[in-house]
mmCIF file of C-alpha atoms in Angstrom:
data_model
loop_
_atom_site.group_PDB
_atom_site.id
_atom_site.type_symbol
_atom_site.label_atom_id
_atom_site.label_comp_id
_atom_site.label_asym_id
_atom_site.label_seq_id
_atom_site.Cartn_x
_atom_site.Cartn_y
_atom_site.Cartn_z
ATOM 1 C CA MET A 10 0.000 0.000 0.000
ATOM 2 C CA GLU A 11 1.309 3.457 -0.879
ATOM 3 C CA GLU A 12 1.926 5.920 1.923
ATOM 4 C CA LYS A 13 -0.020 9.177 1.666
ATOM 5 C CA GLY A 14 1.693 11.504 -0.812
ATOM 6 C CA ILE A 15 4.230 8.884 -1.911
ATOM 7 C CA SER A 16 3.881 7.068 -5.221
ATOM 8 C CA LYS A 17 4.875 3.449 -5.727
ATOM 9 C CA ALA A 18 7.880 4.620 -7.779
ATOM 10 C CA GLN A 19 9.025 6.926 -4.958
ATOM 11 C CA GLU A 20 8.708 4.081 -2.499
ATOM 12 C CA MET A 21 10.814 1.804 -4.716
ATOM 13 C CA VAL A 22 13.446 4.515 -5.156
ATOM 14 C CA GLY A 23 13.585 4.882 -1.381
ATOM 15 C CA HIS A 24 14.125 1.160 -0.882
ATOM 16 C CA ALA A 25 16.879 1.140 -3.509
ATOM 17 C CA MET A 26 18.650 4.023 -1.769
ATOM 18 C CA LYS A 27 18.300 2.397 1.652
ATOM 19 C CA ARG A 28 19.844 -0.847 0.387
ATOM 20 C CA VAL A 29 22.932 0.811 -1.075
ATOM 21 C CA ALA A 30 23.397 3.057 1.978
ATOM 22 C CA ILE A 31 23.313 0.012 4.270
ATOM 23 C CA LYS A 32 25.837 -1.830 2.089
ATOM 24 C CA LEU A 33 28.201 1.174 2.041
ATOM 25 C CA TYR A 34 27.945 1.511 5.804
ATOM 26 C CA GLY A 35 28.639 -2.212 6.092
ATOM 27 C CA THR A 36 31.744 -1.786 3.953
ATOM 28 C CA GLN A 37 33.101 0.897 6.264
ATOM 29 C CA ILE A 38 32.388 -1.187 9.365
ATOM 30 C CA GLY A 39 33.884 -4.234 7.669
ATOM 31 C CA TYR A 40 37.189 -2.449 7.153
ATOM 32 C CA THR A 41 37.304 -1.612 10.855
ATOM 33 C CA ILE A 42 36.457 -5.181 11.883
ATOM 34 C CA VAL A 43 39.241 -6.615 9.717
ATOM 35 C CA LEU A 44 41.829 -4.202 11.084
ATOM 36 C CA LYS A 45 40.792 -4.716 14.705
ATOM 37 C CA SER A 46 40.778 -8.484 14.254
ATOM 38 C CA LYS A 47 44.298 -8.334 12.855
ATOM 39 C CA ILE A 48 45.421 -6.288 15.854
ATOM 40 C CA GLU A 49 43.714 -8.682 18.273
ATOM 41 C CA ALA A 50 45.475 -11.595 16.600
ATOM 42 C CA SER A 51 48.841 -9.900 17.038
ATOM 43 C CA LEU A 52 48.112 -9.256 20.716
ATOM 44 C CA GLY A 53 47.661 -12.886 21.652
ATOM 45 C CA ASN A 54 44.448 -14.326 20.288
ATOM 46 C CA ILE A 55 46.005 -17.642 19.303
ATOM 47 C CA GLU A 56 43.058 -19.014 17.311
ATOM 48 C CA LEU A 57 42.611 -15.787 15.356
ATOM 49 C CA LYS A 58 46.348 -15.495 14.723
ATOM 50 C CA LYS A 59 46.489 -19.044 13.392
ATOM 51 C CA ALA A 60 43.611 -18.329 11.000
ATOM 52 C CA PHE A 61 45.246 -15.144 9.717
ATOM 53 C CA ASP A 62 48.631 -16.846 9.364
ATOM 54 C CA GLU A 63 47.145 -19.712 7.358
ATOM 55 C CA LEU A 64 45.280 -17.323 5.100
ATOM 56 C CA ASP A 65 48.355 -15.119 4.646
ATOM 57 C CA GLN A 66 50.349 -18.168 3.648
ATOM 58 C CA SER A 67 47.824 -19.290 1.047
ATOM 59 C CA LEU A 68 47.486 -15.764 -0.382
ATOM 60 C CA LYS A 69 51.199 -15.419 -1.097
ATOM 61 C CA ALA A 70 50.534 -17.082 -4.454
ATOM 62 C CA VAL A 71 48.443 -14.076 -5.505
ATOM 63 C CA ASN A 72 50.612 -11.409 -3.828
ATOM 64 C CA MET A 73 48.044 -10.455 -1.201
ATOM 65 C CA ASP A 74 47.780 -10.646 2.564
ATOM 66 C CA SER A 75 44.670 -11.378 4.597
ATOM 67 C CA CYS A 76 43.718 -7.740 5.194
ATOM 68 C CA GLN A 77 44.060 -6.901 1.515
ATOM 69 C CA TYR A 78 41.959 -9.943 0.676
ATOM 70 C CA PHE A 79 39.049 -8.961 2.933
ATOM 71 C CA HIS A 80 39.280 -5.284 1.997
ATOM 72 C CA SER A 81 39.194 -6.093 -1.709
ATOM 73 C CA ILE A 82 36.063 -8.214 -1.269
ATOM 74 C CA LEU A 83 34.314 -5.455 0.675
ATOM 75 C CA PHE A 84 35.301 -2.872 -1.921
ATOM 76 C CA LEU A 85 34.160 -4.957 -4.894
ATOM 77 C CA ASP A 86 30.795 -5.540 -3.249
ATOM 78 C CA ALA A 87 30.325 -1.843 -2.437
ATOM 79 C CA ILE A 88 30.948 -0.642 -5.994
ATOM 80 C CA SER A 89 28.724 -3.371 -7.420
ATOM 81 C CA GLU A 90 25.943 -2.224 -5.093
ATOM 82 C CA ILE A 91 26.230 1.340 -6.369
ATOM 83 C CA GLU A 92 25.929 0.109 -9.946
ATOM 84 C CA ILE A 93 22.886 -1.933 -8.938
ATOM 85 C CA TYR A 94 21.429 1.215 -7.347
ATOM 86 C CA PHE A 95 21.935 3.254 -10.512
ATOM 87 C CA SER A 96 20.437 0.469 -12.618
ATOM 88 C CA ARG A 97 17.465 0.148 -10.292
ATOM 89 C CA LEU A 98 16.727 3.875 -10.520
ATOM 90 C CA ILE A 99 16.721 3.663 -14.307
ATOM 91 C CA GLN A 100 14.433 0.615 -14.269
ATOM 92 C CA ILE A 101 11.961 2.333 -11.934
ATOM 93 C CA ILE A 102 11.780 5.584 -13.896
ATOM 94 C CA VAL A 103 11.709 3.911 -17.321
ATOM 95 C CA LYS A 104 8.791 1.763 -16.208
ATOM 96 C CA GLU A 105 6.905 4.981 -15.432
ATOM 97 C CA TYR A 106 8.132 6.827 -18.551
ATOM 98 C CA PRO A 107 9.210 4.282 -21.231
ATOM 99 C CA GLU A 108 9.739 6.992 -23.834
ATOM 100 C CA LYS A 109 12.795 8.248 -21.926
ATOM 101 C CA ILE A 110 15.114 5.650 -23.439
ATOM 102 C CA GLY A 111 14.142 6.489 -27.016
ATOM 103 C CA SER A 112 13.799 3.850 -29.702
ATOM 104 C CA THR A 113 14.678 0.187 -29.210
ATOM 105 C CA ASN A 114 14.667 -2.452 -31.908
ATOM 106 C CA PHE A 115 12.990 -5.785 -31.245
ATOM 107 C CA LYS A 116 12.777 -8.848 -33.458
ATOM 108 C CA LEU A 117 9.216 -9.740 -34.415
ATOM 109 C CA SER A 118 9.608 -13.025 -32.511
ATOM 110 C CA GLU A 119 10.572 -11.102 -29.351
ATOM 111 C CA VAL A 120 7.411 -9.000 -29.608
ATOM 112 C CA ILE A 121 5.203 -12.028 -30.285
ATOM 113 C CA ASN A 122 6.708 -14.043 -27.432
ATOM 114 C CA ALA A 123 6.747 -11.225 -24.889
ATOM 115 C CA ASP A 124 4.504 -11.852 -21.895
ATOM 116 C CA SER A 125 3.399 -8.231 -21.774
ATOM 117 C CA LEU A 126 4.258 -4.650 -22.665
ATOM 118 C CA ASP A 127 6.046 -4.421 -19.316
ATOM 119 C CA ASP A 128 8.259 -7.296 -20.422
ATOM 120 C CA LEU A 129 9.322 -5.362 -23.529
ATOM 121 C CA ILE A 130 9.928 -2.218 -21.463
ATOM 122 C CA THR A 131 12.096 -4.207 -19.056
ATOM 123 C CA ARG A 132 14.149 -5.630 -21.922
ATOM 124 C CA ALA A 133 14.597 -2.158 -23.392
ATOM 125 C CA SER A 134 15.735 -0.684 -20.089
ATOM 126 C CA ASP A 135 18.151 -3.585 -19.531
ATOM 127 C CA GLU A 136 19.665 -2.970 -22.960
ATOM 128 C CA PHE A 137 19.982 0.739 -22.190
ATOM 129 C CA ILE A 138 21.686 -0.004 -18.854
ATOM 130 C CA ASN A 139 24.108 -2.448 -20.438
ATOM 131 C CA LYS A 140 25.188 0.137 -23.031
ATOM 132 C CA LEU A 141 25.431 2.809 -20.346
ATOM 133 C CA MET A 142 27.987 0.804 -18.356
ATOM 134 C CA TYR A 143 30.464 0.955 -21.249
ATOM 135 C CA LYS A 144 30.279 4.696 -21.862
ATOM 136 C CA LYS A 145 33.046 7.128 -20.998
ATOM 137 C CA PRO A 146 32.750 8.485 -17.425
ATOM 138 C CA MET A 147 31.248 11.861 -18.273
ATOM 139 C CA ASP A 148 29.057 10.446 -21.065
ATOM 140 C CA TYR A 149 27.759 7.934 -18.499
ATOM 141 C CA LEU A 150 26.814 10.818 -16.204
ATOM 142 C CA GLU A 151 25.127 12.709 -19.033
ATOM 143 C CA SER A 152 22.993 9.750 -20.171
ATOM 144 C CA PHE A 153 22.190 8.711 -16.591
ATOM 145 C CA CYS A 154 20.895 12.162 -15.685
ATOM 146 C CA GLU A 155 19.050 12.558 -18.971
ATOM 147 C CA VAL A 156 17.012 9.380 -18.550
ATOM 148 C CA LEU A 157 16.223 10.261 -14.924
ATOM 149 C CA SER A 158 15.494 13.920 -15.815
ATOM 150 C CA ILE A 159 17.730 15.196 -13.012
ATOM 151 C CA ASP A 160 20.258 18.030 -12.854
ATOM 152 C CA LYS A 161 23.793 16.633 -12.993
ATOM 153 C CA ASN A 162 25.203 19.888 -11.641
ATOM 154 C CA LYS A 163 23.728 19.105 -8.224
ATOM 155 C CA PHE A 164 26.199 16.246 -7.718
ATOM 156 C CA LYS A 165 28.691 16.560 -10.586
ATOM 157 C CA HIS A 166 31.430 17.428 -8.068
ATOM 158 C CA LEU A 167 31.024 13.971 -6.499
ATOM 159 C CA TRP A 168 30.953 11.994 -9.745
ATOM 160 C CA PRO A 169 34.772 11.625 -9.950
ATOM 161 C CA VAL A 170 34.631 9.709 -6.654
ATOM 162 C CA PHE A 171 32.486 7.043 -8.293
ATOM 163 C CA VAL A 172 34.522 7.094 -11.515
ATOM 164 C CA GLU A 173 37.768 6.417 -9.626
ATOM 165 C CA ALA A 174 36.198 3.722 -7.463
ATOM 166 C CA LYS A 175 34.656 1.993 -10.482
ATOM 167 C CA ALA A 176 37.935 2.131 -12.408
ATOM 168 C CA ARG A 177 39.793 0.713 -9.415
ATOM 169 C CA ARG A 178 37.177 -2.026 -9.055
ATOM 170 C CA ASP A 179 37.761 -2.922 -12.713
ATOM 171 C CA LEU A 180 41.465 -3.311 -11.961
ATOM 172 C CA GLY A 181 40.598 -5.778 -9.218
ATOM 173 C CA VAL A 182 38.269 -7.786 -11.433
ATOM 174 C CA HIS A 183 40.298 -7.771 -14.642
ATOM 175 C CA ASN A 184 43.934 -6.997 -13.792
ATOM 176 C CA SER A 185 44.772 -8.355 -10.323
ATOM 177 C CA TRP A 186 44.634 -4.824 -8.874
ATOM 178 C CA ILE A 187 47.560 -3.689 -11.049
ATOM 179 C CA CYS A 188 47.291 -0.173 -12.474
ATOM 180 C CA ASN A 189 47.154 -0.126 -16.261
ATOM 181 C CA SER A 190 46.697 2.322 -19.126
ATOM 182 C CA THR A 191 42.909 1.875 -19.045
ATOM 183 C CA TYR A 192 42.693 3.114 -15.444
ATOM 184 C CA LEU A 193 44.924 6.103 -16.250
ATOM 185 C CA ARG A 194 42.865 6.903 -19.363
ATOM 186 C CA LYS A 195 39.653 6.920 -17.341
ATOM 187 C CA MET A 196 41.236 9.275 -14.800
ATOM 188 C CA LYS A 197 42.233 11.624 -17.619
ATOM 189 C CA GLU A 198 38.787 11.505 -19.230
ATOM 190 C CA ALA A 199 37.194 12.522 -15.924
ATOM 191 C CA ASN A 200 39.879 15.136 -15.121
ATOM 192 C CA ILE A 201 40.944 13.256 -12.011
ATOM 193 C CA ASP A 202 44.453 13.903 -10.729
ATOM 194 C CA THR A 203 46.327 10.762 -9.735
ATOM 195 C CA ASP A 204 49.853 9.802 -8.728
ATOM 196 C CA ALA A 205 49.258 6.223 -9.876
ATOM 197 C CA LYS A 206 51.541 4.726 -12.501
ATOM 198 C CA GLU A 207 51.254 1.619 -14.628
ATOM 199 C CA GLY A 208 52.309 -1.366 -12.551
ATOM 200 C CA ASP A 209 51.296 0.117 -9.180
ATOM 201 C CA LEU A 210 49.323 -2.131 -6.835
ATOM 202 C CA MET A 211 45.882 -0.540 -6.337
ATOM 203 C CA ILE A 212 44.258 -2.726 -3.666
ATOM 204 C CA PRO A 213 41.996 -0.366 -1.638
ATOM 205 C CA ASP A 214 43.451 -1.407 1.718
ATOM 206 C CA GLU A 215 44.218 1.991 3.202
ATOM 207 C CA GLU A 216 41.763 2.827 5.975
ATOM 208 C CA ASN A 217 41.736 6.566 5.199
ATOM 209 C CA TYR A 218 41.132 5.931 1.489
ATOM 210 C CA MET A 219 38.077 3.806 2.127
ATOM 211 C CA LYS A 220 36.732 5.960 4.948
ATOM 212 C CA ASN A 221 36.755 9.068 2.752
ATOM 213 C CA LYS A 222 35.527 7.102 -0.253
ATOM 214 C CA VAL A 223 32.482 5.745 1.577
ATOM 215 C CA VAL A 224 31.560 9.155 2.985
ATOM 216 C CA ASN A 225 31.653 10.692 -0.490
ATOM 217 C CA LEU A 226 29.829 7.790 -2.140
ATOM 218 C CA VAL A 227 27.047 7.950 0.455
ATOM 219 C CA GLU A 228 26.733 11.678 -0.234
ATOM 220 C CA LEU A 229 26.533 10.936 -3.963
ATOM 221 C CA VAL A 230 23.766 8.330 -3.689
ATOM 222 C CA LEU A 231 21.799 10.541 -1.292
ATOM 223 C CA ASN A 232 22.085 13.558 -3.598
ATOM 224 C CA ILE A 233 20.889 11.499 -6.554
ATOM 225 C CA PHE A 234 18.038 10.161 -4.423
ATOM 226 C CA GLU A 235 17.007 13.700 -3.447
ATOM 227 C CA GLU A 236 17.048 14.787 -7.088
ATOM 228 C CA VAL A 237 14.983 11.827 -8.316
ATOM 229 C CA ILE A 238 12.392 12.212 -5.556
ATOM 230 C CA ALA A 239 12.114 15.975 -6.115
ATOM 231 C CA LYS A 240 11.746 15.551 -9.873
ATOM 232 C CA HIS A 241 9.224 12.740 -9.832
ATOM 233 C CA SER A 242 7.081 13.644 -6.819
ATOM 234 C CA ARG A 243 3.357 13.598 -7.585
ATOM 235 C CA LYS A 244 2.407 15.598 -4.537
ATOM 236 C CA LYS A 245 4.137 17.666 -1.929
ATOM 237 C CA THR A 246 5.929 15.162 0.266
ATOM 238 C CA PRO A 247 8.148 15.139 3.327
ATOM 239 C CA SER A 248 11.855 15.675 2.649
ATOM 240 C CA ALA A 249 13.595 12.856 0.799
ATOM 241 C CA ALA A 250 15.847 12.211 3.785
ATOM 242 C CA ASP A 251 12.799 11.799 6.050
ATOM 243 C CA GLN A 252 11.180 9.418 3.573
ATOM 244 C CA ALA A 253 14.308 7.281 3.435
ATOM 245 C CA ALA A 254 14.573 7.174 7.221
ATOM 246 C CA ASN A 255 10.960 6.027 7.554
ATOM 247 C CA ILE A 256 11.022 3.238 4.949
#
């Protein structure tokens, strides 16, 4: 049932934002837990020390230690959740306004075999999202904001935070966390200053890096949430932050 003044789409956007915020918070807490566990192991927790030592030994083959291993997993999950959040926003808005993604070509067999119009709209939005993921950083931002009908200038200053995190995640997935020309190209395309060089190890295992990264990413997803809610509200509603807190 819809809450008074809140459409079903707004409610779904709120749930999507809440999920990603929880996962980002969990990432930050996870970093702290790993570091504190490592310290506890070094201070005499025999069972914990044995577990860390065994893991460290096995990870030598991939040039990682246990902290780097856990931190990389947390980081990969966090960036994936943000991409899921962006995709979910597009799916929600496109379902309400299918014309936003322009023309999409379907085979006659796909139209005939579709269960419903909603099925075709879902396929079209999925295709749009897939193409979006491969665009240059600033083109991604442009297309993302265009389909959601939101003002990119409200959070454009935070976009480089996501671009860098996504590019670093790609290093972890495709290049064993080793900096390459693709990462450096993406930094240049987004006008991001970096001291990184090809061959540098880019595992996000520095506590300050991840702490600042999470704070900025949370601000980014909240700003986007505020913009989407403000743009697509049907009636005057409570503030977006209040809606999110009450979901």
